[in-house]
Rosetta silent file (secondary structure, phi, psi, omega in degrees, C-alpha in Angstrom):
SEQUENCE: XXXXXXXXXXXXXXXXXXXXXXXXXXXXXXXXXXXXXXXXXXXXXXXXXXXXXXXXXXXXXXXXXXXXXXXXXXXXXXXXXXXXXXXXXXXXXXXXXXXXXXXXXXXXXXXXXXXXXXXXXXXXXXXXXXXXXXXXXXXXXXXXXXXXXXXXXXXXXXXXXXXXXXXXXXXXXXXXXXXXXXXXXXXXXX
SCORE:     score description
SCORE:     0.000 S_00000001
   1 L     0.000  -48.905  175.795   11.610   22.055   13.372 S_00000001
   2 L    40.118   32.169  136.630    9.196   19.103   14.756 S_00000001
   3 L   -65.346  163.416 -173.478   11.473   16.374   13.434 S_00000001
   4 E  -150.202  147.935  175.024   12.197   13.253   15.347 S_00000001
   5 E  -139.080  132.994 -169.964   14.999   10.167   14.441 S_00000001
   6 E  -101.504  123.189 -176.633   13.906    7.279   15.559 S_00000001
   7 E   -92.943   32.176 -149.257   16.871    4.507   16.613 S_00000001
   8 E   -90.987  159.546 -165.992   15.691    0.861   16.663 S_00000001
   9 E   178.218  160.628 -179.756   17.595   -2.476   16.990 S_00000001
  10 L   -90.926  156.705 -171.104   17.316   -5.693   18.562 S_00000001
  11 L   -37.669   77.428 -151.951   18.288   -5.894   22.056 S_00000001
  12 L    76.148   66.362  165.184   22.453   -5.377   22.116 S_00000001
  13 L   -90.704  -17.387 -156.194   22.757   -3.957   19.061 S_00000001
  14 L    64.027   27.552  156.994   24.582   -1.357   20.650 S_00000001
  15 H   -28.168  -77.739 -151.148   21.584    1.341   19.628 S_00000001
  16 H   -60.109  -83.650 -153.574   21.891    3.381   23.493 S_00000001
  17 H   -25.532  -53.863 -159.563   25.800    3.173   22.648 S_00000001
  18 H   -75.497  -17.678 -165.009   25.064    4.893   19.264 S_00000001
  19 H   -90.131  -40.314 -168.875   22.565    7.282   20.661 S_00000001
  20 H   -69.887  -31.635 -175.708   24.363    8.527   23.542 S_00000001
  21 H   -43.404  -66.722 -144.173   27.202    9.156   20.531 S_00000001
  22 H   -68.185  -51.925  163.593   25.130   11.288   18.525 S_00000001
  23 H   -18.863  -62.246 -144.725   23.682   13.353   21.850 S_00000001
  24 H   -59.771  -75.363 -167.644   27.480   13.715   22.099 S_00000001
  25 H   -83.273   -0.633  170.298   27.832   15.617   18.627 S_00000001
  26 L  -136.276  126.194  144.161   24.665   17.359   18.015 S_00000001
  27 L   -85.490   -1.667 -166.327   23.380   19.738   19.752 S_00000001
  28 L   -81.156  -25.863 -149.745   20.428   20.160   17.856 S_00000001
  29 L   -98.837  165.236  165.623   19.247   16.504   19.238 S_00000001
  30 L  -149.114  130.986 -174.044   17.497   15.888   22.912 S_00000001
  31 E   -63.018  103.328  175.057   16.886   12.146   23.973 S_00000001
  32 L   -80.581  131.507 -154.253   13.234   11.355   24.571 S_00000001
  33 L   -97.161  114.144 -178.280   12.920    9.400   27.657 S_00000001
  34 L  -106.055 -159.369 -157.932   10.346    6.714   27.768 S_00000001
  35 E  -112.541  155.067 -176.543    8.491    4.784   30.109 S_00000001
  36 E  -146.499  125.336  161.805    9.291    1.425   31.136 S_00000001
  37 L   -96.402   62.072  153.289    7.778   -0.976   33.790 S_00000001
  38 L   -83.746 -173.217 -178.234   11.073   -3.051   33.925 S_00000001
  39 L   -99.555  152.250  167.297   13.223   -2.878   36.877 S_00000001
  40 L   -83.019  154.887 -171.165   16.356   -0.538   36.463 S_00000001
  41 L   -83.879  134.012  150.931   19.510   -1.702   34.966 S_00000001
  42 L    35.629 -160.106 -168.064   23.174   -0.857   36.956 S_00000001
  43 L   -43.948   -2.102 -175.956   23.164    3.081   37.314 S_00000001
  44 L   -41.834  144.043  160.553   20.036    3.950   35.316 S_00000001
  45 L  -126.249  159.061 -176.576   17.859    6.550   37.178 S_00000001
  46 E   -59.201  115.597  156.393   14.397    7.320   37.180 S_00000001
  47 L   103.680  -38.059 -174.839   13.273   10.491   34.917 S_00000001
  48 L   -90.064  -78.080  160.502   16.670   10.360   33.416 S_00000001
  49 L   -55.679  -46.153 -148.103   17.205    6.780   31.531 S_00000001
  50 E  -159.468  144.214  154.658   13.202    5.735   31.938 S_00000001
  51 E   -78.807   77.414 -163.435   10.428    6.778   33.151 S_00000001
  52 E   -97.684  138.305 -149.678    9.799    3.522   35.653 S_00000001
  53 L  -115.761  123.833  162.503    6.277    3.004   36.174 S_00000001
  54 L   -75.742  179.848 -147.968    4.696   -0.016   37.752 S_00000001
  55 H   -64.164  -53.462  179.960    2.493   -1.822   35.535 S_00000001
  56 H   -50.929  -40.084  175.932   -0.763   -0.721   36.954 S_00000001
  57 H   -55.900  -46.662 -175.470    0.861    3.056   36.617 S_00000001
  58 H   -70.083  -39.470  156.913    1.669    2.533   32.640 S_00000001
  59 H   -28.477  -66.566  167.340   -2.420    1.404   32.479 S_00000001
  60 L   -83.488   18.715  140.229   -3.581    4.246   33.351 S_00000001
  61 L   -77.216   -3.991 -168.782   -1.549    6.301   31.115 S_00000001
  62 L   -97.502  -41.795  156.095   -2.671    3.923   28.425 S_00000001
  63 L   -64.923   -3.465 -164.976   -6.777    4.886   29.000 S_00000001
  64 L  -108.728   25.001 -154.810   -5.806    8.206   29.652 S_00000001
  65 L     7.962   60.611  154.796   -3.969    7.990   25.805 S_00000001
  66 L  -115.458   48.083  171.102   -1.054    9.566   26.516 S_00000001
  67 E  -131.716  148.777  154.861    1.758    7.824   24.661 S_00000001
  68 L   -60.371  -38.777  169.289    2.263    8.166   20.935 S_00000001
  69 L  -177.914  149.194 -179.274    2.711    4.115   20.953 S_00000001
  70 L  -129.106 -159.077  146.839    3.437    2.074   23.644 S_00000001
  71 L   166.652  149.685 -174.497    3.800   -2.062   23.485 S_00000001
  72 L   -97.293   85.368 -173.337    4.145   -4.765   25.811 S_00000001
  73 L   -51.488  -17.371 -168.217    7.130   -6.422   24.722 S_00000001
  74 E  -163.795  168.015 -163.643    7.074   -9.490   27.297 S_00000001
  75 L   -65.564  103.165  140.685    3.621  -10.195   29.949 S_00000001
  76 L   106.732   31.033  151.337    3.313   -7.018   32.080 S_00000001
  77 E  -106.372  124.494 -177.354    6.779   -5.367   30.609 S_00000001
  78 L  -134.103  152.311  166.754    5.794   -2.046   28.408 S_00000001
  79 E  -139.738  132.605  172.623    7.690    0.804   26.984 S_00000001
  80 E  -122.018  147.296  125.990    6.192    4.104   25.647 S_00000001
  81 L   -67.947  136.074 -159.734    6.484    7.022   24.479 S_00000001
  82 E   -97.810  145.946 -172.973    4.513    9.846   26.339 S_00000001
  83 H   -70.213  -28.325  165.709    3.039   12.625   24.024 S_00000001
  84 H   -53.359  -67.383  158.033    4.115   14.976   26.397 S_00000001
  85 H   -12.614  -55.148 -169.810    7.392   14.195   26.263 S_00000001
  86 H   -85.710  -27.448  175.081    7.887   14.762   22.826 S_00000001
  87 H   -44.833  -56.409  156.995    6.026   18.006   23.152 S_00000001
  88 H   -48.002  -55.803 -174.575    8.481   19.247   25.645 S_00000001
  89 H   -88.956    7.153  170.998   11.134   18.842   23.579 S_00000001
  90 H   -59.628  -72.602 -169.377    9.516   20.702   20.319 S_00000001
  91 H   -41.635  -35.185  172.674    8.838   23.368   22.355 S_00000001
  92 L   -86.401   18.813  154.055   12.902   23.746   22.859 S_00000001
  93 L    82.144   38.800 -169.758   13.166   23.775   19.261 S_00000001
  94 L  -103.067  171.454  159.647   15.253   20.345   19.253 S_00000001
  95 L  -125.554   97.655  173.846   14.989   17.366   17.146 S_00000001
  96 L   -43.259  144.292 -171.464   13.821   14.376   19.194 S_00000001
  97 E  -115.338  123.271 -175.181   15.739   11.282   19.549 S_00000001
  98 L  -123.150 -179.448 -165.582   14.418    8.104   20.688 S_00000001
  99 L  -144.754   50.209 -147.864   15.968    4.730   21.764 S_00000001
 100 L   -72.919  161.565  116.444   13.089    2.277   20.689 S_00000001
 101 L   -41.051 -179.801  173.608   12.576   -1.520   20.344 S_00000001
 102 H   -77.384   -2.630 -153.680   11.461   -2.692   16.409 S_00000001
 103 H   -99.213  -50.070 -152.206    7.793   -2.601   17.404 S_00000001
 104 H   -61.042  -52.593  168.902    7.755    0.744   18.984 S_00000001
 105 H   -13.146  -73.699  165.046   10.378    1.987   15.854 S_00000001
 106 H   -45.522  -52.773 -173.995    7.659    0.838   13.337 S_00000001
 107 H   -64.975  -16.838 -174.063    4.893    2.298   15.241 S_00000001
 108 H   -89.647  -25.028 -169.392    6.661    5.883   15.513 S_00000001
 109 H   -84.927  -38.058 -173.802    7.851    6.046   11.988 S_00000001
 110 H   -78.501  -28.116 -175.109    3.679    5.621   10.772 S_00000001
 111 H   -94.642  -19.417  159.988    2.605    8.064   13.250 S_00000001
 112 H  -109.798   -5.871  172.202    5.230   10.973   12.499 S_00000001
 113 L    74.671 -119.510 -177.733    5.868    9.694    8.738 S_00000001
 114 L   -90.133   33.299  164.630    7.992   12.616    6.794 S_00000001
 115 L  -117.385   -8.909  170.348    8.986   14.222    9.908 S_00000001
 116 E  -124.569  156.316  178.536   10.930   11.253   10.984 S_00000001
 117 E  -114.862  117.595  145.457   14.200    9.694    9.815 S_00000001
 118 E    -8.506   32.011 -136.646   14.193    5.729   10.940 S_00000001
 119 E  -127.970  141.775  168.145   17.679    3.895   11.381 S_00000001
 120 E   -84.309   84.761 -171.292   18.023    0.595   11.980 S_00000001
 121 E   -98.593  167.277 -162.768   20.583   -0.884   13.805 S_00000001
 122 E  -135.575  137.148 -173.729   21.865   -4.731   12.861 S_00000001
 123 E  -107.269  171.345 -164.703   24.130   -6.228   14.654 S_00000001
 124 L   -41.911  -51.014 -159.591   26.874   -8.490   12.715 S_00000001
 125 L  -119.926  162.763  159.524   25.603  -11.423   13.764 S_00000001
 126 L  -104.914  -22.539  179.978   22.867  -13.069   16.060 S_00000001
 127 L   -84.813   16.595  171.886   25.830  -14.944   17.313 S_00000001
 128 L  -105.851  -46.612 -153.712   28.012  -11.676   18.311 S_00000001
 129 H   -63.895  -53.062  158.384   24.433  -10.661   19.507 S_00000001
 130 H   -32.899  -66.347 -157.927   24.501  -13.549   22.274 S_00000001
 131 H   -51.432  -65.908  171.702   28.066  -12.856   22.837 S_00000001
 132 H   -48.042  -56.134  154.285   27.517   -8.630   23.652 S_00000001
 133 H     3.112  -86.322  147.354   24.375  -10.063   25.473 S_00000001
 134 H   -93.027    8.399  161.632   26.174  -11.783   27.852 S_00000001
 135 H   -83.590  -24.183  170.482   29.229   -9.490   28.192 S_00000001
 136 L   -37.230  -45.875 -179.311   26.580   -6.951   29.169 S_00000001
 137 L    79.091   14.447 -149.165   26.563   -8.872   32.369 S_00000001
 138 L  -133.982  -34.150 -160.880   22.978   -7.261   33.151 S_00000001
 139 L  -118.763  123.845  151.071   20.573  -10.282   32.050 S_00000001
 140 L   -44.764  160.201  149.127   20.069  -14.462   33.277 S_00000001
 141 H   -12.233  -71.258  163.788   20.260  -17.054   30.855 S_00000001
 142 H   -27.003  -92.548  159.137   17.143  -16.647   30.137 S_00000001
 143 H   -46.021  -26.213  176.644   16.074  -13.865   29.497 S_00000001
 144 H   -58.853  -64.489  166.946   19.650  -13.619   27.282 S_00000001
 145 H   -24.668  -59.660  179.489   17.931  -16.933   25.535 S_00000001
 146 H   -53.020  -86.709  169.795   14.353  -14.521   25.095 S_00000001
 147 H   -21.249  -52.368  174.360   16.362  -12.068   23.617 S_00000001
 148 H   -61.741  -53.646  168.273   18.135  -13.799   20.783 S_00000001
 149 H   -39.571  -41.799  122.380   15.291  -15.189   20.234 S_00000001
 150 H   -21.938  -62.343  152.195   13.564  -11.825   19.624 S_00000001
 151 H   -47.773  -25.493 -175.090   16.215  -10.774   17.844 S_00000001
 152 H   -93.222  -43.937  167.970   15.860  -13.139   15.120 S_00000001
 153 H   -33.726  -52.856 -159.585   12.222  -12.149   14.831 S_00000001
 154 H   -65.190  -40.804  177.610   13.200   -8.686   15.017 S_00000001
 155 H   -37.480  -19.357 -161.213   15.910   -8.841   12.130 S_00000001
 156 H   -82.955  -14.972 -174.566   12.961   -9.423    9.559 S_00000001
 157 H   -97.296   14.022  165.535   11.981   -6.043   10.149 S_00000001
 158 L   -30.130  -72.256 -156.651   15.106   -4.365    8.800 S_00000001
 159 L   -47.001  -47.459 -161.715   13.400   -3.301    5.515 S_00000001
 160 L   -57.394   -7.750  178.487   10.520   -1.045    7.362 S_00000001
 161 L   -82.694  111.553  170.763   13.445    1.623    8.376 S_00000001
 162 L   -39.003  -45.912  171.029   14.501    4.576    6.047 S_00000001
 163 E  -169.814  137.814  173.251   18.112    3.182    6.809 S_00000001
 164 E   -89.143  105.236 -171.714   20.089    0.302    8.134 S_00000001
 165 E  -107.237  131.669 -170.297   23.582    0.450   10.023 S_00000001
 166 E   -88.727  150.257 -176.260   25.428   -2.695   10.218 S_00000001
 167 E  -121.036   75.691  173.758   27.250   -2.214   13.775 S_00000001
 168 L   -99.011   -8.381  177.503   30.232   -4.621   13.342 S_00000001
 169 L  -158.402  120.340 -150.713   32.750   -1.776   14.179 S_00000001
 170 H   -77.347  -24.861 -176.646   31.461    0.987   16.213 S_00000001
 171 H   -51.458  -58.453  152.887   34.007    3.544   15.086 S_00000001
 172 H   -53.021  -25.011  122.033   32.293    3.034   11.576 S_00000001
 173 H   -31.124  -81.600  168.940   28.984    2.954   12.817 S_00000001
 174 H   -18.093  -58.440 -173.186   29.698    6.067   14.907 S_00000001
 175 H   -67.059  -43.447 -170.679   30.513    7.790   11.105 S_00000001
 176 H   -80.403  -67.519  164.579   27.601    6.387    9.268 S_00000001
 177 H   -19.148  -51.268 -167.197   25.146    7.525   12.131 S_00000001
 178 H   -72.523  -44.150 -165.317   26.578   11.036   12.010 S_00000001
 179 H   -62.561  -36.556  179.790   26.397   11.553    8.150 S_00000001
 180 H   -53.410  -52.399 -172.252   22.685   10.081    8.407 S_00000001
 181 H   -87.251  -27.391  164.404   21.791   12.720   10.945 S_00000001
 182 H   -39.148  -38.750 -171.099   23.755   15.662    9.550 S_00000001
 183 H   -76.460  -42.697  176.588   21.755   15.351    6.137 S_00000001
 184 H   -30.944  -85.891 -159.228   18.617   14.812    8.170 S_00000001
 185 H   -50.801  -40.035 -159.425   18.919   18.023   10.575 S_00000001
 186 H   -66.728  -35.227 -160.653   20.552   20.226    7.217 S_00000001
 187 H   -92.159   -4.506  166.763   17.262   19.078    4.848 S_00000001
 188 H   -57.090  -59.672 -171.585   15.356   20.062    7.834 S_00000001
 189 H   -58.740  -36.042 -177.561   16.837   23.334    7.975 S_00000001
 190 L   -74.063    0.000    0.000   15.990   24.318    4.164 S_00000001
């Protein structure tokens, strides 16, 4: 099968919400887990959310090229995908799922092309975006601040995605996601 659907959105978009959905309802999909040097969030674990690397760790996987694209979203925080990874789940005849920033989104869609389908999520607003942000509860000011800010960057980059789900009501997200990956996995299948 060697398809992949790539998930991208700016930071409380509710993407992992939509992703964990679709895991939910397809079995065909299996969540590729990438590497992160951030610190973990609430319950996340190690091997299971993220691969958490210190910085110096993610280096040397980066001369030793083994991510499909990586990028350092903020001065010594990176997230990748490992080639391996994706390898693993080929071999179980799934169709990987990632849970991307826009850079790494863009960079995944030029490096698997017509084997992957893109979606974008947008969130109503940037000012709902703040709002989820800090009901998350998980980020300072700051960094909340970084984030919007990002987010507005990030928005411009809509277009580069095979398709864009506005997430103003998740229920309705949740529906548009599924029909997107049903046609996906079915035009696979022919």
């Amino acid at each position: 099968m060697n398809k992949v659907i790539i998930f991208s959105a700016p930071s409380g978009s509710g993407k992992t919400t939509l992703v964990k959905h679709s895991l939910e309802v397809f079995n065909e999909l299996q969540f590729s887990i990438s590497c992160t040097t951030r610190q973990p969030r609430g319950s996340e674990v190690h091997a299971v959310d993220y691969h958490f690397l210190n910085p110096d760790e993610f280096r040397q996987k980066i001369s030793e090229d083994a991510f499909v694209e990586f990028e350092e979203v903020y001065t010594d925080k990176y997230y990748g995908t490992l080639k391996s990874e994706v390898e693993k789940i080929w071999n179980q005849e799934k169709v990987v799922i990632f849970d991307v920033d826009v850079k790494g989104g863009i960079s995944l869609k030029k490096y698997f092309g017509e084997k992957a389908l893109s979606i974008f999520i947008e969130p109503p607003s940037i000012e709902e975006l703040e709002r989820r942000l800090i009901s998350r509860g998980t980020d300072d000011a700051e960094t909340i601040k970084t984030r919007v800010e990002k987010a507005e960057e990030e928005l411009s980059y809509a277009k580069e995605f095979d398709k864009i789900v506005i997430n103003s009501d998740l229920d309705i997200a949740k529906k548009e996601i599924e029909s997107l990956i049903k046609n996906f996995i079915e035009e696979t299948r022919s």
